[in-house]
Tab-separated table of C-alpha atoms in Angstrom:
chain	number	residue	atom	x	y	z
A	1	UNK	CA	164.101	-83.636	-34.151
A	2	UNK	CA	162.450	-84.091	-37.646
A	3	UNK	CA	163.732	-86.961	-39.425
A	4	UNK	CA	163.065	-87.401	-42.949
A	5	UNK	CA	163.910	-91.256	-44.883
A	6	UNK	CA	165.420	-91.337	-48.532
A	7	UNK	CA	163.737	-94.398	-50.100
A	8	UNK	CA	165.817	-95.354	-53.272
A	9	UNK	CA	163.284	-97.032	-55.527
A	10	UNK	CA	164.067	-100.881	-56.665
A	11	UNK	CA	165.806	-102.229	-59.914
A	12	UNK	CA	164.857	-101.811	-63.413
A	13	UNK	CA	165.915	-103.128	-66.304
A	14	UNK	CA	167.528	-100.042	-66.972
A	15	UNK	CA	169.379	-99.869	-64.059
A	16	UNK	CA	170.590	-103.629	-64.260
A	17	UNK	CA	171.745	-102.781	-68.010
A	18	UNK	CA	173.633	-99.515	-67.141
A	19	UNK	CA	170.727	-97.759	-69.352
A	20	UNK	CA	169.572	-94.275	-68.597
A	21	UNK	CA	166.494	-94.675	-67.564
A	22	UNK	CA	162.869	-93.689	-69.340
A	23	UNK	CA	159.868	-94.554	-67.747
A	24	UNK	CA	160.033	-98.014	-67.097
A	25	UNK	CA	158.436	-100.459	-64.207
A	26	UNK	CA	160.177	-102.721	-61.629
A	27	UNK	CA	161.336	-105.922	-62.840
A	28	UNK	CA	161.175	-109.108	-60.248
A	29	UNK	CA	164.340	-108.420	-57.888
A	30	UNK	CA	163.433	-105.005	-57.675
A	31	UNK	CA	159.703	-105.889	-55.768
A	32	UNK	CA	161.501	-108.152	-54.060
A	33	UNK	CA	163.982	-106.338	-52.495
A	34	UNK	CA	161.743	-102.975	-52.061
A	35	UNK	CA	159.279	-105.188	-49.520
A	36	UNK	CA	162.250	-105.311	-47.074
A	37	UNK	CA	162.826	-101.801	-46.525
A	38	UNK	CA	161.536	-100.484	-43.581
A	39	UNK	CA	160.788	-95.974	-44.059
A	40	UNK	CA	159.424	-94.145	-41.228
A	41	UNK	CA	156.235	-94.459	-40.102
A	42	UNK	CA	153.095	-91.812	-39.766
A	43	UNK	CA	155.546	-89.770	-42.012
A	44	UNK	CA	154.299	-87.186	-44.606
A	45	UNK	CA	154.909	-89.298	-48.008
A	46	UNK	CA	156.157	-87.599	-50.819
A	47	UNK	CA	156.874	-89.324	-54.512
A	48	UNK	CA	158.916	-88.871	-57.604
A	49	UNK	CA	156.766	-89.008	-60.665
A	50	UNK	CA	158.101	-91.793	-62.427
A	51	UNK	CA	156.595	-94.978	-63.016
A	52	UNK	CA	159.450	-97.151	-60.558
A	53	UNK	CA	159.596	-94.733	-57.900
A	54	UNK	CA	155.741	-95.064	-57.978
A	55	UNK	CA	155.651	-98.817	-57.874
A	56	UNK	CA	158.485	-98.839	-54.828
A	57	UNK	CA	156.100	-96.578	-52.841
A	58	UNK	CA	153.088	-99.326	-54.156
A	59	UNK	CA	154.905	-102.187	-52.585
A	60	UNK	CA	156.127	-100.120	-49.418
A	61	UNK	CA	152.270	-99.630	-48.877
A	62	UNK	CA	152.610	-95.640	-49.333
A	63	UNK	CA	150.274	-93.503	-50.360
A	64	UNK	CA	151.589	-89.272	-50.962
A	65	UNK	CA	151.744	-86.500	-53.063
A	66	UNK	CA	153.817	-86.395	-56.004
A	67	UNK	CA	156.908	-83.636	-55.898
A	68	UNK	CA	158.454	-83.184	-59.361
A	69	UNK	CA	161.821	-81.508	-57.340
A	70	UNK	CA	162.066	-85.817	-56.261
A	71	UNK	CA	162.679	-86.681	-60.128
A	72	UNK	CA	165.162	-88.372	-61.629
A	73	UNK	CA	168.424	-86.558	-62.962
A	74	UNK	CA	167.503	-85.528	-66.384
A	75	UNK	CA	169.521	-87.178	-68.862
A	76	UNK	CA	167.940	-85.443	-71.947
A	77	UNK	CA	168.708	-86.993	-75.052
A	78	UNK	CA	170.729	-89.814	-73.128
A	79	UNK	CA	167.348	-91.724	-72.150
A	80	UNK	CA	167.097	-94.813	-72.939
A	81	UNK	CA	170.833	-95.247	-74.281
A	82	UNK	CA	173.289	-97.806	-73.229
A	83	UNK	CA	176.558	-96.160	-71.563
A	84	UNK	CA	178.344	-97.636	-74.395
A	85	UNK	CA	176.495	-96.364	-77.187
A	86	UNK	CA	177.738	-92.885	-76.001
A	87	UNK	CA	180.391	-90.834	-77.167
A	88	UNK	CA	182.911	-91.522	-74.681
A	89	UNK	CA	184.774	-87.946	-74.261
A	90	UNK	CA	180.596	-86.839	-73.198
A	91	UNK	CA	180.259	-89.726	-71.020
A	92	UNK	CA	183.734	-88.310	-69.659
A	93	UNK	CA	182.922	-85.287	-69.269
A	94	UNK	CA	179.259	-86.271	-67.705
A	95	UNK	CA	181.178	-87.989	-65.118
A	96	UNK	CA	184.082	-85.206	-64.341
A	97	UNK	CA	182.381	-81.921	-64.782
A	98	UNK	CA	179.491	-81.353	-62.171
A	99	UNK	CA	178.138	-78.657	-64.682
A	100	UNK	CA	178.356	-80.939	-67.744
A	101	UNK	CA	174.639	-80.307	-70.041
A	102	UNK	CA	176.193	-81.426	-73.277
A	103	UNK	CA	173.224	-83.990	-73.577
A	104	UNK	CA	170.481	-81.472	-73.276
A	105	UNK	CA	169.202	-82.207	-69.934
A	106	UNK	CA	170.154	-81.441	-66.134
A	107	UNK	CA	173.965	-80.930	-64.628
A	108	UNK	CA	174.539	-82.224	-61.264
A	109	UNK	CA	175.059	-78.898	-59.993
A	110	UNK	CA	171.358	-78.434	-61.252
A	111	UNK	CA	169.703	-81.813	-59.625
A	112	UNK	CA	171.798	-80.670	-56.254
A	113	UNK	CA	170.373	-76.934	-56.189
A	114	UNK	CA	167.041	-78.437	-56.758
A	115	UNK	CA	167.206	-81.312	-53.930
A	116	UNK	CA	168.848	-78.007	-51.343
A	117	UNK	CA	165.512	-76.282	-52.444
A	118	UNK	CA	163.609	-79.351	-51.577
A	119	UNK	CA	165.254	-80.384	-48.190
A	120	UNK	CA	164.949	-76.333	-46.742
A	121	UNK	CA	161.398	-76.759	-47.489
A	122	UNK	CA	160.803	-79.917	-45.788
A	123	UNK	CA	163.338	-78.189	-42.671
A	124	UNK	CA	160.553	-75.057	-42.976
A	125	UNK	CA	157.645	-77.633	-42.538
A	126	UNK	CA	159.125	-79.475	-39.625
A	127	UNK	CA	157.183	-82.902	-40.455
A	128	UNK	CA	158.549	-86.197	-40.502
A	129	UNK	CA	158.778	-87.466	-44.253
A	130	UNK	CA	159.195	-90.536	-46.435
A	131	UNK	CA	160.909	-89.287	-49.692
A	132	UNK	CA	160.304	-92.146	-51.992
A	133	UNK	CA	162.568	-91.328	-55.564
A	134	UNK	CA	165.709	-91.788	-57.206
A	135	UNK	CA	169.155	-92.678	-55.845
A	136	UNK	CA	170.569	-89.589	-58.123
A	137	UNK	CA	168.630	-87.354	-55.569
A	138	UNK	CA	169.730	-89.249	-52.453
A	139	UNK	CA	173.593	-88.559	-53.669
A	140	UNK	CA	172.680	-85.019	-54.393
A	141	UNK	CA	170.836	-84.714	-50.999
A	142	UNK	CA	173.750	-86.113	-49.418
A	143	UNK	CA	176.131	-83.456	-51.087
A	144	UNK	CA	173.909	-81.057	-49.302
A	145	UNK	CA	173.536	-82.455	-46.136
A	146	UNK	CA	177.812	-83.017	-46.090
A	147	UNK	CA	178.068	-79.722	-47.397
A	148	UNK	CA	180.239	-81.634	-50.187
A	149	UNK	CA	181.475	-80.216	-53.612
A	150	UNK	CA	179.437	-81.194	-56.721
A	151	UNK	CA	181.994	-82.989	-58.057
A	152	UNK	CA	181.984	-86.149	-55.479
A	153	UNK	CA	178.656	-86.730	-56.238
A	154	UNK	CA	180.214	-90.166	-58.313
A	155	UNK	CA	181.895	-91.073	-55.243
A	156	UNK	CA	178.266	-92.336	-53.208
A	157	UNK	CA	177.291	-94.819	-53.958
A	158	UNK	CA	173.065	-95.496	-53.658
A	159	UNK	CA	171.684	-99.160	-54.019
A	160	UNK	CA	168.335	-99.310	-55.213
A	161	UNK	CA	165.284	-99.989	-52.523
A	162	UNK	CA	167.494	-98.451	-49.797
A	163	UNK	CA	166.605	-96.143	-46.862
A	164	UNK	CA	168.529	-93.037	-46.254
A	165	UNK	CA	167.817	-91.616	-42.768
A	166	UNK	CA	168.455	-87.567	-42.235
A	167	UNK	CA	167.819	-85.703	-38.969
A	168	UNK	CA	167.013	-81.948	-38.841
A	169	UNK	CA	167.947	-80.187	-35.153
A	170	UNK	CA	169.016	-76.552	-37.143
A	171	UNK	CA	171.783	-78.638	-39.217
A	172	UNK	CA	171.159	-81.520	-41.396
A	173	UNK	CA	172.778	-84.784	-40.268
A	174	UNK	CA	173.332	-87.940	-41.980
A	175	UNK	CA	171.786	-91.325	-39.514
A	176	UNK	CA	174.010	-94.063	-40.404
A	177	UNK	CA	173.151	-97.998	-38.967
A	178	UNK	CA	169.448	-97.897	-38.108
């Protein structure tokens, strides 16, 4: 059985603000609450490129290879803007149509292709890994694993500095209450 841990990475200010996100560090809380997580062991490690998902793997005491399929949802010219600074029939849509780009960047539908792409490979390689990256790709990795519709990808909901535990035996399977 391969198993492979989803490792949310820990607050920002962005986050705590309801910001789309840049490039920005941990605050406080975040360390805090990333040092109680407990990922796999004597896993392969593999990192979104981002500065927070690199600082949750820091504190974890990771060390892996950086995958850019593990990065954030791309907001495009959304980063760094408040919710409410946004044109609320785009923020609507955003939130309602899985293939929404109206801000330049990524559509679910996109981030969830890429993260299906990402999971057969790590099925193919048959090694236990530590994915440590973004709650938007733990939703969309979800979707895949459930073999849910794009469009409930709003419905999960991801806390940061969380572990997400998936088993491969042929199928994907979500591990729920480690």
């Amino acid at each position: 059985m391969l198993r492979v841990d989803l490792v949310g990475h820990g607050l920002t200010e962005a986050v705590r603000k309801a910001r789309f996100p840049v490039d920005e560090p941990l605050d406080e809380s975040g360390r805090a609450a990333v040092r109680a997580c407990a990922p796999l062991v004597d896993a392969l490690v593999r990192l979104g490129p981002e500065r927070r998902v690199r600082e949750t793997a820091q504190e974890l005491g990771l060390v892996g290879e950086q995958d850019v399929r593990l990065r954030d949802l791309d907001a495009g010219a959304w980063r760094g803007s408040a919710m409410g600074q946004l044109d609320q029939d785009q923020l609507f849509a955003w939130l309602t149509d899985p293939e929404f780009r109206g801000h330049g960047g990524e559509s679910i539908t996109d981030l969830v292709e890429r993260v299906r792409f990402w999971l057969a490979e790590i099925a193919s390689a048959g090694r236990d890994t530590v994915a440590v990256t973004h709650p938007a790709v733990v939703r969309a990795a979800l979707l895949c694993v459930l073999d849910a519709p794009a469009k409930s990808f709003w419905r999960l909901d991801v806390a940061p500095a969380s572990v997400t535990r998936l088993h491969y035996r042929g199928n994907w399977t979500l591990r729920l209450g480690q």
